[in-house]
Amino acid sequence: MKFGYFLSSEEYTPAQLIEQARLAEEAGFDGLWISDHFHPWNDEQGQSAFVWSTIGAISQVCELPVTTAVTCPTVRIHPAVIAQAAATSAVLLNGRFRLGVGTGEALNEHVLGSVWPSVDVRLEMLEEAVEIMRRLWTEDGFVNHHGKHYMVDTARIYTRPDEPLPIYLSGFGPEATDVAARIADGYLTTTSDPELLRRFRDHGGGDRPAQAGFKVSYAPTADEGVEQAHRIWPNAGLPGELAQVLPSPRHFEQASQLVTEESTAQSVACGPDAKAHLEAFTPYAEAGFDEVYVANIGPHSVDMMNLYRTEVLPQLRKEYSHG
């Protein structure tokens, strides 16, 4: 089992993300996730830089593998352009790049005025996008594609890695998980649900890598950790499909009023206690994920990294040293 750090593009500036990537390597993390957003979930988070610029800068300060968690290659950006961005990232990272993709959220994808499709159409678009990207990474000549959702006209990516990029697909429900099992090189999610992971394995995913990510809120006290988690990321407590359909940070702020500090305290490891942080990994380990990525909420990233370097990561490796 491997343990990575999750870079939140919605909360931190590009310079902070680059510094966190460097610190994560020094702390002993095995890899990086990085989110791809046009908007943050709410104004309190307050950031949302262009992820491909940030990845390029990260490639120059650390040697960790990077996975996008996740990019939507269907509405806001055409899959041919994502294919070029991902190929360049893989070259800069010397092959240490995995393209994590998903069907996206209206929050980010509606900004060009497109109608937000239903989930079955989004999955259909995603599958066609994956086909286009793989062709652009593997075919030697120009690629032409005239599909249901996309057109590509005599396109060729000249700067690309020696090997085709692995594509990991996110799945938060059975339909997306089935698509991931059928077409993806790996699976990723932000839930510890063992049933979905089992579904991925049983429906064709087999022993392909499975990644998961979650958030903690390090602070000098548990109360401060709860306060900052509830203030900055209350949207993490929203149920169902709201994250996919709400169109603006304002709507997430309105819906998040239903999330209480008590529920945040129960769902997020908060404060400086190493035991609480260790226990947050348990559901993911028990479910059988191969890689788990942890994001920190709030301004205490340096102290969080120190805790993980000295106490959390050594203990995690002691407990889950197999594989």
mmCIF file of C-alpha atoms in Angstrom:
data_model
loop_
_atom_site.group_PDB
_atom_site.id
_atom_site.type_symbol
_atom_site.label_atom_id
_atom_site.label_comp_id
_atom_site.label_asym_id
_atom_site.label_seq_id
_atom_site.Cartn_x
_atom_site.Cartn_y
_atom_site.Cartn_z
ATOM 1 C CA MET A 1 0.000 0.000 0.000
ATOM 2 C CA LYS A 2 1.267 3.466 -0.911
ATOM 3 C CA PHE A 3 0.508 6.793 0.724
ATOM 4 C CA GLY A 4 0.322 10.073 -1.165
ATOM 5 C CA TYR A 5 -0.451 13.724 -0.639
ATOM 6 C CA PHE A 6 -3.500 15.387 -2.219
ATOM 7 C CA LEU A 7 -2.902 18.939 -3.505
ATOM 8 C CA SER A 8 -6.099 21.023 -3.337
ATOM 9 C CA SER A 9 -6.094 23.501 -6.212
ATOM 10 C CA GLU A 10 -9.297 25.040 -4.817
ATOM 11 C CA GLU A 11 -7.697 26.142 -1.535
ATOM 12 C CA TYR A 12 -4.059 27.035 -2.177
ATOM 13 C CA THR A 13 -2.196 29.346 -4.535
ATOM 14 C CA PRO A 14 0.049 27.834 -7.204
ATOM 15 C CA ALA A 15 3.140 28.771 -5.181
ATOM 16 C CA GLN A 16 1.708 27.054 -2.098
ATOM 17 C CA LEU A 17 0.873 23.925 -4.087
ATOM 18 C CA ILE A 18 4.385 23.773 -5.509
ATOM 19 C CA GLU A 19 5.861 24.157 -2.021
ATOM 20 C CA GLN A 20 3.537 21.471 -0.642
ATOM 21 C CA ALA A 21 4.663 19.107 -3.407
ATOM 22 C CA ARG A 22 8.294 19.657 -2.427
ATOM 23 C CA LEU A 23 7.515 19.193 1.270
ATOM 24 C CA ALA A 24 5.496 16.038 0.544
ATOM 25 C CA GLU A 25 8.518 14.454 -1.089
ATOM 26 C CA GLU A 26 10.726 15.430 1.868
ATOM 27 C CA ALA A 27 8.142 14.020 4.290
ATOM 28 C CA GLY A 28 8.251 10.633 2.573
ATOM 29 C CA PHE A 29 4.969 10.533 0.674
ATOM 30 C CA ASP A 30 4.909 8.187 -2.321
ATOM 31 C CA GLY A 31 3.014 10.340 -4.811
ATOM 32 C CA LEU A 32 0.741 13.304 -5.461
ATOM 33 C CA TRP A 33 -2.867 13.853 -6.399
ATOM 34 C CA ILE A 34 -3.865 17.279 -7.711
ATOM 35 C CA SER A 35 -7.387 18.551 -8.327
ATOM 36 C CA ASP A 36 -8.469 20.298 -11.526
ATOM 37 C CA HIS A 37 -11.089 23.047 -11.113
ATOM 38 C CA PHE A 38 -12.244 26.216 -12.820
ATOM 39 C CA HIS A 39 -14.041 27.380 -9.649
ATOM 40 C CA PRO A 40 -13.457 26.529 -6.004
ATOM 41 C CA TRP A 41 -16.360 24.883 -4.207
ATOM 42 C CA ASN A 42 -16.936 28.072 -2.216
ATOM 43 C CA ASP A 43 -15.445 31.539 -1.848
ATOM 44 C CA GLU A 44 -13.768 30.679 1.454
ATOM 45 C CA GLN A 45 -11.468 28.262 -0.371
ATOM 46 C CA GLY A 46 -10.722 31.123 -2.706
ATOM 47 C CA GLN A 47 -8.382 29.638 -5.347
ATOM 48 C CA SER A 48 -8.555 27.656 -8.580
ATOM 49 C CA ALA A 49 -5.430 27.949 -10.705
ATOM 50 C CA PHE A 50 -4.987 26.296 -14.100
ATOM 51 C CA VAL A 51 -3.776 22.861 -13.100
ATOM 52 C CA TRP A 52 -1.555 22.218 -16.121
ATOM 53 C CA SER A 53 0.651 25.216 -15.343
ATOM 54 C CA THR A 54 0.969 24.027 -11.749
ATOM 55 C CA ILE A 55 1.897 20.489 -12.801
ATOM 56 C CA GLY A 56 4.636 21.847 -15.037
ATOM 57 C CA ALA A 57 6.121 23.776 -12.132
ATOM 58 C CA ILE A 58 5.824 20.789 -9.777
ATOM 59 C CA SER A 59 7.822 18.691 -12.241
ATOM 60 C CA GLN A 60 10.794 20.978 -11.613
ATOM 61 C CA VAL A 61 10.810 20.756 -7.791
ATOM 62 C CA CYS A 62 10.117 17.104 -6.938
ATOM 63 C CA GLU A 63 10.337 13.580 -8.322
ATOM 64 C CA LEU A 64 7.017 12.207 -7.095
ATOM 65 C CA PRO A 65 4.507 10.718 -9.538
ATOM 66 C CA VAL A 66 1.458 12.915 -10.158
ATOM 67 C CA THR A 67 -2.167 11.958 -10.827
ATOM 68 C CA THR A 68 -4.926 14.407 -11.716
ATOM 69 C CA ALA A 69 -7.877 13.855 -9.389
ATOM 70 C CA VAL A 70 -9.654 14.482 -11.559
ATOM 71 C CA THR A 71 -9.713 16.140 -14.961
ATOM 72 C CA CYS A 72 -12.912 16.316 -16.993
ATOM 73 C CA PRO A 73 -11.929 15.961 -20.679
ATOM 74 C CA THR A 74 -15.415 16.374 -22.118
ATOM 75 C CA VAL A 75 -17.049 19.821 -21.863
ATOM 76 C CA ARG A 76 -14.856 22.714 -20.728
ATOM 77 C CA ILE A 77 -11.779 21.439 -22.602
ATOM 78 C CA HIS A 78 -11.822 19.233 -25.707
ATOM 79 C CA PRO A 79 -10.215 15.800 -25.216
ATOM 80 C CA ALA A 80 -7.624 16.492 -27.927
ATOM 81 C CA VAL A 81 -6.358 19.479 -25.929
ATOM 82 C CA ILE A 82 -6.329 17.466 -22.679
ATOM 83 C CA ALA A 83 -4.376 14.776 -24.533
ATOM 84 C CA GLN A 84 -1.712 17.325 -25.442
ATOM 85 C CA ALA A 85 -1.609 18.792 -21.911
ATOM 86 C CA ALA A 86 -1.300 15.349 -20.353
ATOM 87 C CA ALA A 87 1.389 14.245 -22.808
ATOM 88 C CA THR A 88 3.473 17.333 -22.042
ATOM 89 C CA SER A 89 3.038 16.733 -18.310
ATOM 90 C CA ALA A 90 4.198 13.144 -18.727
ATOM 91 C CA VAL A 91 7.285 14.299 -20.618
ATOM 92 C CA LEU A 92 8.129 16.878 -17.947
ATOM 93 C CA LEU A 93 7.640 14.259 -15.221
ATOM 94 C CA ASN A 94 9.707 11.644 -17.096
ATOM 95 C CA GLY A 95 6.738 9.307 -17.323
ATOM 96 C CA ARG A 96 5.621 9.770 -13.715
ATOM 97 C CA PHE A 97 2.162 11.008 -14.671
ATOM 98 C CA ARG A 98 -1.236 9.366 -14.613
ATOM 99 C CA LEU A 99 -4.273 11.058 -16.084
ATOM 100 C CA GLY A 100 -7.181 10.741 -13.698
ATOM 101 C CA VAL A 101 -10.454 11.571 -15.458
ATOM 102 C CA GLY A 102 -14.119 11.782 -14.556
ATOM 103 C CA THR A 103 -17.459 13.077 -15.761
ATOM 104 C CA GLY A 104 -16.931 16.369 -13.942
ATOM 105 C CA GLU A 105 -19.180 18.821 -12.150
ATOM 106 C CA ALA A 106 -21.441 21.567 -13.446
ATOM 107 C CA LEU A 107 -19.498 23.881 -11.120
ATOM 108 C CA ASN A 108 -16.554 23.809 -13.537
ATOM 109 C CA GLU A 109 -17.915 22.650 -16.853
ATOM 110 C CA HIS A 110 -20.849 25.017 -17.455
ATOM 111 C CA VAL A 111 -18.647 28.117 -17.814
ATOM 112 C CA LEU A 112 -18.682 28.105 -21.632
ATOM 113 C CA GLY A 113 -22.472 28.051 -21.702
ATOM 114 C CA SER A 114 -22.905 24.394 -22.591
ATOM 115 C CA VAL A 115 -25.914 22.496 -21.328
ATOM 116 C CA TRP A 116 -24.909 20.179 -18.481
ATOM 117 C CA PRO A 117 -25.688 16.657 -19.752
ATOM 118 C CA SER A 118 -27.303 13.845 -17.802
ATOM 119 C CA VAL A 119 -24.981 11.327 -16.192
ATOM 120 C CA ASP A 120 -25.483 8.663 -18.860
ATOM 121 C CA VAL A 121 -24.567 11.147 -21.594
ATOM 122 C CA ARG A 122 -21.556 12.335 -19.588
ATOM 123 C CA LEU A 123 -20.289 8.774 -19.298
ATOM 124 C CA GLU A 124 -20.820 8.265 -23.031
ATOM 125 C CA MET A 125 -18.835 11.458 -23.733
ATOM 126 C CA LEU A 126 -16.082 10.376 -21.362
ATOM 127 C CA GLU A 127 -15.689 7.012 -23.056
ATOM 128 C CA GLU A 128 -15.382 8.677 -26.465
ATOM 129 C CA ALA A 129 -12.888 11.186 -25.026
ATOM 130 C CA VAL A 130 -10.716 8.373 -23.681
ATOM 131 C CA GLU A 131 -10.693 6.728 -27.109
ATOM 132 C CA ILE A 132 -9.556 9.988 -28.743
ATOM 133 C CA MET A 133 -6.790 10.600 -26.218
ATOM 134 C CA ARG A 134 -5.401 7.090 -26.522
ATOM 135 C CA ARG A 135 -5.311 7.355 -30.297
ATOM 136 C CA LEU A 136 -3.428 10.654 -30.096
ATOM 137 C CA TRP A 137 -0.853 9.097 -27.753
ATOM 138 C CA THR A 138 -0.279 5.940 -29.766
ATOM 139 C CA GLU A 139 -0.839 6.527 -33.479
ATOM 140 C CA ASP A 140 2.115 7.693 -35.557
ATOM 141 C CA GLY A 141 0.185 9.606 -38.192
ATOM 142 C CA PHE A 142 -2.539 12.214 -38.066
ATOM 143 C CA VAL A 143 -5.705 11.311 -36.199
ATOM 144 C CA ASN A 144 -9.175 11.915 -37.620
ATOM 145 C CA HIS A 145 -12.267 11.244 -35.563
ATOM 146 C CA HIS A 146 -15.913 11.888 -36.396
ATOM 147 C CA GLY A 147 -17.874 10.657 -33.410
ATOM 148 C CA LYS A 148 -21.189 11.283 -31.711
ATOM 149 C CA HIS A 149 -19.815 14.008 -29.435
ATOM 150 C CA TYR A 150 -16.421 15.060 -30.831
ATOM 151 C CA MET A 151 -14.607 15.765 -34.051
ATOM 152 C CA VAL A 152 -10.834 15.660 -34.511
ATOM 153 C CA ASP A 153 -9.349 16.800 -37.817
ATOM 154 C CA THR A 154 -5.816 15.716 -38.833
ATOM 155 C CA ALA A 155 -4.397 16.094 -35.318
ATOM 156 C CA ARG A 156 -1.040 14.778 -34.154
ATOM 157 C CA ILE A 157 0.694 15.219 -30.802
ATOM 158 C CA TYR A 158 4.414 15.531 -31.423
ATOM 159 C CA THR A 159 5.604 15.945 -27.809
ATOM 160 C CA ARG A 160 4.611 12.809 -25.985
ATOM 161 C CA PRO A 161 6.207 10.228 -23.673
ATOM 162 C CA ASP A 162 7.720 6.978 -24.892
ATOM 163 C CA GLU A 163 4.861 4.960 -23.393
ATOM 164 C CA PRO A 164 1.129 5.760 -23.574
ATOM 165 C CA LEU A 165 -0.215 7.443 -20.456
ATOM 166 C CA PRO A 166 -2.242 5.359 -18.017
ATOM 167 C CA ILE A 167 -5.799 6.644 -17.597
ATOM 168 C CA TYR A 168 -7.497 6.241 -14.227
ATOM 169 C CA LEU A 169 -11.243 6.818 -14.093
ATOM 170 C CA SER A 170 -13.193 8.023 -11.086
ATOM 171 C CA GLY A 171 -16.295 6.203 -9.946
ATOM 172 C CA PHE A 172 -18.708 7.434 -7.274
ATOM 173 C CA GLY A 173 -21.600 5.235 -8.363
ATOM 174 C CA PRO A 174 -22.111 1.852 -9.995
ATOM 175 C CA GLU A 175 -22.431 3.134 -13.579
ATOM 176 C CA ALA A 176 -19.157 5.084 -13.563
ATOM 177 C CA THR A 177 -17.426 2.269 -11.692
ATOM 178 C CA ASP A 178 -18.488 -0.197 -14.383
ATOM 179 C CA VAL A 179 -17.092 2.080 -17.110
ATOM 180 C CA ALA A 180 -13.836 2.359 -15.164
ATOM 181 C CA ALA A 181 -13.629 -1.420 -14.879
ATOM 182 C CA ARG A 182 -14.175 -1.788 -18.616
ATOM 183 C CA ILE A 183 -11.922 0.894 -20.129
ATOM 184 C CA ALA A 184 -9.545 2.389 -17.535
ATOM 185 C CA ASP A 185 -6.033 1.458 -16.441
ATOM 186 C CA GLY A 186 -6.963 2.222 -12.832
ATOM 187 C CA TYR A 187 -9.745 3.394 -10.540
ATOM 188 C CA LEU A 188 -9.969 6.356 -8.197
ATOM 189 C CA THR A 189 -12.524 7.710 -5.763
ATOM 190 C CA THR A 190 -12.957 9.798 -2.630
ATOM 191 C CA THR A 191 -15.045 7.227 -0.800
ATOM 192 C CA SER A 192 -13.903 4.226 1.193
ATOM 193 C CA ASP A 193 -16.932 2.213 0.020
ATOM 194 C CA PRO A 194 -15.700 -1.397 -0.260
ATOM 195 C CA GLU A 195 -18.691 -2.374 -2.391
ATOM 196 C CA LEU A 196 -17.736 0.000 -5.194
ATOM 197 C CA LEU A 197 -14.129 -1.165 -5.107
ATOM 198 C CA ARG A 198 -15.295 -4.769 -5.201
ATOM 199 C CA ARG A 199 -17.559 -3.906 -8.126
ATOM 200 C CA PHE A 200 -14.585 -2.438 -9.992
ATOM 201 C CA ARG A 201 -12.536 -5.579 -9.341
ATOM 202 C CA ASP A 202 -15.348 -7.979 -10.237
ATOM 203 C CA HIS A 203 -16.546 -6.206 -13.398
ATOM 204 C CA GLY A 204 -13.211 -6.300 -15.191
ATOM 205 C CA GLY A 205 -10.887 -4.122 -13.108
ATOM 206 C CA GLY A 206 -9.120 -7.141 -11.654
ATOM 207 C CA ASP A 207 -5.836 -6.197 -10.044
ATOM 208 C CA ARG A 208 -5.521 -2.816 -11.774
ATOM 209 C CA PRO A 209 -4.515 -0.045 -9.337
ATOM 210 C CA ALA A 210 -7.186 1.554 -7.167
ATOM 211 C CA GLN A 211 -6.624 4.940 -5.544
ATOM 212 C CA ALA A 212 -8.641 6.862 -2.970
ATOM 213 C CA GLY A 213 -8.316 10.271 -1.361
ATOM 214 C CA PHE A 214 -9.661 12.095 1.669
ATOM 215 C CA LYS A 215 -9.080 15.221 3.768
ATOM 216 C CA VAL A 216 -7.803 15.921 7.265
ATOM 217 C CA SER A 217 -7.599 19.212 9.119
ATOM 218 C CA TYR A 218 -4.351 19.576 11.055
ATOM 219 C CA ALA A 219 -4.303 22.371 13.636
ATOM 220 C CA PRO A 220 -2.727 22.996 17.061
ATOM 221 C CA THR A 221 -6.009 21.892 18.688
ATOM 222 C CA ALA A 222 -8.847 19.629 17.620
ATOM 223 C CA ASP A 223 -11.359 22.464 18.044
ATOM 224 C CA GLU A 224 -9.407 24.704 15.672
ATOM 225 C CA GLY A 225 -9.160 21.832 13.206
ATOM 226 C CA VAL A 226 -12.927 21.341 13.268
ATOM 227 C CA GLU A 227 -13.531 25.076 12.858
ATOM 228 C CA GLN A 228 -11.298 25.388 9.805
ATOM 229 C CA ALA A 229 -12.594 22.187 8.195
ATOM 230 C CA HIS A 230 -16.194 23.339 8.627
ATOM 231 C CA ARG A 231 -15.432 26.863 7.434
ATOM 232 C CA ILE A 232 -13.324 25.954 4.392
ATOM 233 C CA TRP A 233 -14.694 22.563 3.251
ATOM 234 C CA PRO A 234 -18.300 22.180 4.496
ATOM 235 C CA ASN A 235 -19.236 20.993 0.991
ATOM 236 C CA ALA A 236 -17.417 17.724 1.730
ATOM 237 C CA GLY A 237 -20.401 16.819 3.904
ATOM 238 C CA LEU A 238 -23.009 17.218 1.148
ATOM 239 C CA PRO A 239 -24.769 13.979 0.181
ATOM 240 C CA GLY A 240 -25.702 12.362 -3.102
ATOM 241 C CA GLU A 241 -25.263 13.996 -6.501
ATOM 242 C CA LEU A 242 -25.238 17.631 -5.357
ATOM 243 C CA ALA A 243 -21.511 17.931 -6.076
ATOM 244 C CA GLN A 244 -22.137 17.066 -9.721
ATOM 245 C CA VAL A 245 -25.144 19.313 -10.419
ATOM 246 C CA LEU A 246 -24.810 22.568 -8.453
ATOM 247 C CA PRO A 247 -23.485 25.228 -10.854
ATOM 248 C CA SER A 248 -21.723 27.838 -8.730
ATOM 249 C CA PRO A 249 -19.818 28.393 -5.459
ATOM 250 C CA ARG A 250 -22.817 30.393 -4.234
ATOM 251 C CA HIS A 251 -25.050 27.336 -4.522
ATOM 252 C CA PHE A 252 -22.544 25.207 -2.628
ATOM 253 C CA GLU A 253 -22.419 27.827 0.120
ATOM 254 C CA GLN A 254 -26.201 27.747 0.384
ATOM 255 C CA ALA A 255 -26.394 23.948 0.464
ATOM 256 C CA SER A 256 -23.496 23.706 2.928
ATOM 257 C CA GLN A 257 -25.529 25.555 5.541
ATOM 258 C CA LEU A 258 -27.148 22.164 6.164
ATOM 259 C CA VAL A 259 -23.781 20.681 7.222
ATOM 260 C CA THR A 260 -23.128 21.062 10.967
ATOM 261 C CA GLU A 261 -19.836 21.398 12.816
ATOM 262 C CA GLU A 262 -20.752 18.219 14.668
ATOM 263 C CA SER A 263 -21.000 16.220 11.452
ATOM 264 C CA THR A 264 -17.688 17.698 10.266
ATOM 265 C CA ALA A 265 -16.037 16.686 13.550
ATOM 266 C CA GLN A 266 -17.307 13.134 13.063
ATOM 267 C CA SER A 267 -16.217 12.797 9.441
ATOM 268 C CA VAL A 268 -12.833 14.614 9.367
ATOM 269 C CA ALA A 269 -9.711 13.849 11.432
ATOM 270 C CA CYS A 270 -8.994 17.208 13.082
ATOM 271 C CA GLY A 271 -6.151 18.493 15.232
ATOM 272 C CA PRO A 272 -2.608 17.354 16.031
ATOM 273 C CA ASP A 273 -3.192 13.822 17.356
ATOM 274 C CA ALA A 274 -1.311 11.290 15.227
ATOM 275 C CA LYS A 275 -3.685 8.503 16.275
ATOM 276 C CA ALA A 276 -6.688 10.322 14.772
ATOM 277 C CA HIS A 277 -4.814 10.783 11.502
ATOM 278 C CA LEU A 278 -3.769 7.137 11.443
ATOM 279 C CA GLU A 279 -7.316 5.950 12.073
ATOM 280 C CA ALA A 280 -8.569 7.988 9.123
ATOM 281 C CA PHE A 281 -6.678 5.626 6.799
ATOM 282 C CA THR A 282 -8.213 2.467 8.264
ATOM 283 C CA PRO A 283 -11.416 2.278 6.155
ATOM 284 C CA TYR A 284 -9.415 2.668 2.951
ATOM 285 C CA ALA A 285 -6.882 0.047 3.961
ATOM 286 C CA GLU A 286 -9.604 -2.371 5.015
ATOM 287 C CA ALA A 287 -11.462 -1.820 1.743
ATOM 288 C CA GLY A 288 -8.332 -2.854 -0.168
ATOM 289 C CA PHE A 289 -7.151 0.300 -1.938
ATOM 290 C CA ASP A 290 -3.621 0.210 -3.337
ATOM 291 C CA GLU A 291 -2.881 3.923 -2.877
ATOM 292 C CA VAL A 292 -4.405 6.461 -0.472
ATOM 293 C CA TYR A 293 -3.922 10.227 -0.749
ATOM 294 C CA VAL A 294 -4.491 12.662 2.102
ATOM 295 C CA ALA A 295 -5.175 16.395 1.734
ATOM 296 C CA ASN A 296 -4.715 18.921 4.513
ATOM 297 C CA ILE A 297 -7.234 21.691 5.167
ATOM 298 C CA GLY A 298 -6.091 25.048 6.451
ATOM 299 C CA PRO A 299 -2.835 26.966 6.946
ATOM 300 C CA HIS A 300 -0.816 24.417 8.946
ATOM 301 C CA SER A 301 0.578 22.344 6.078
ATOM 302 C CA VAL A 302 4.194 22.477 7.279
ATOM 303 C CA ASP A 303 3.261 21.170 10.727
ATOM 304 C CA MET A 304 1.034 18.523 9.173
ATOM 305 C CA MET A 305 3.928 17.350 6.979
ATOM 306 C CA ASN A 306 6.195 17.137 10.018
ATOM 307 C CA LEU A 307 3.642 15.008 11.874
ATOM 308 C CA TYR A 308 3.331 12.659 8.939
ATOM 309 C CA ARG A 309 7.092 12.453 8.415
ATOM 310 C CA THR A 310 7.865 11.599 12.034
ATOM 311 C CA GLU A 311 4.805 9.652 13.217
ATOM 312 C CA VAL A 312 2.032 8.928 10.740
ATOM 313 C CA LEU A 313 3.817 7.598 7.652
ATOM 314 C CA PRO A 314 6.244 5.354 9.588
ATOM 315 C CA GLN A 315 3.340 3.817 11.487
ATOM 316 C CA LEU A 316 1.241 3.387 8.335
ATOM 317 C CA ARG A 317 4.094 1.552 6.644
ATOM 318 C CA LYS A 318 4.571 -0.622 9.712
ATOM 319 C CA GLU A 319 0.865 -1.566 9.731
ATOM 320 C CA TYR A 320 0.401 -1.917 5.972
ATOM 321 C CA SER A 321 3.854 -2.935 4.769
ATOM 322 C CA HIS A 322 2.500 -5.720 2.581
ATOM 323 C CA GLY A 323 2.214 -4.898 -1.116
#
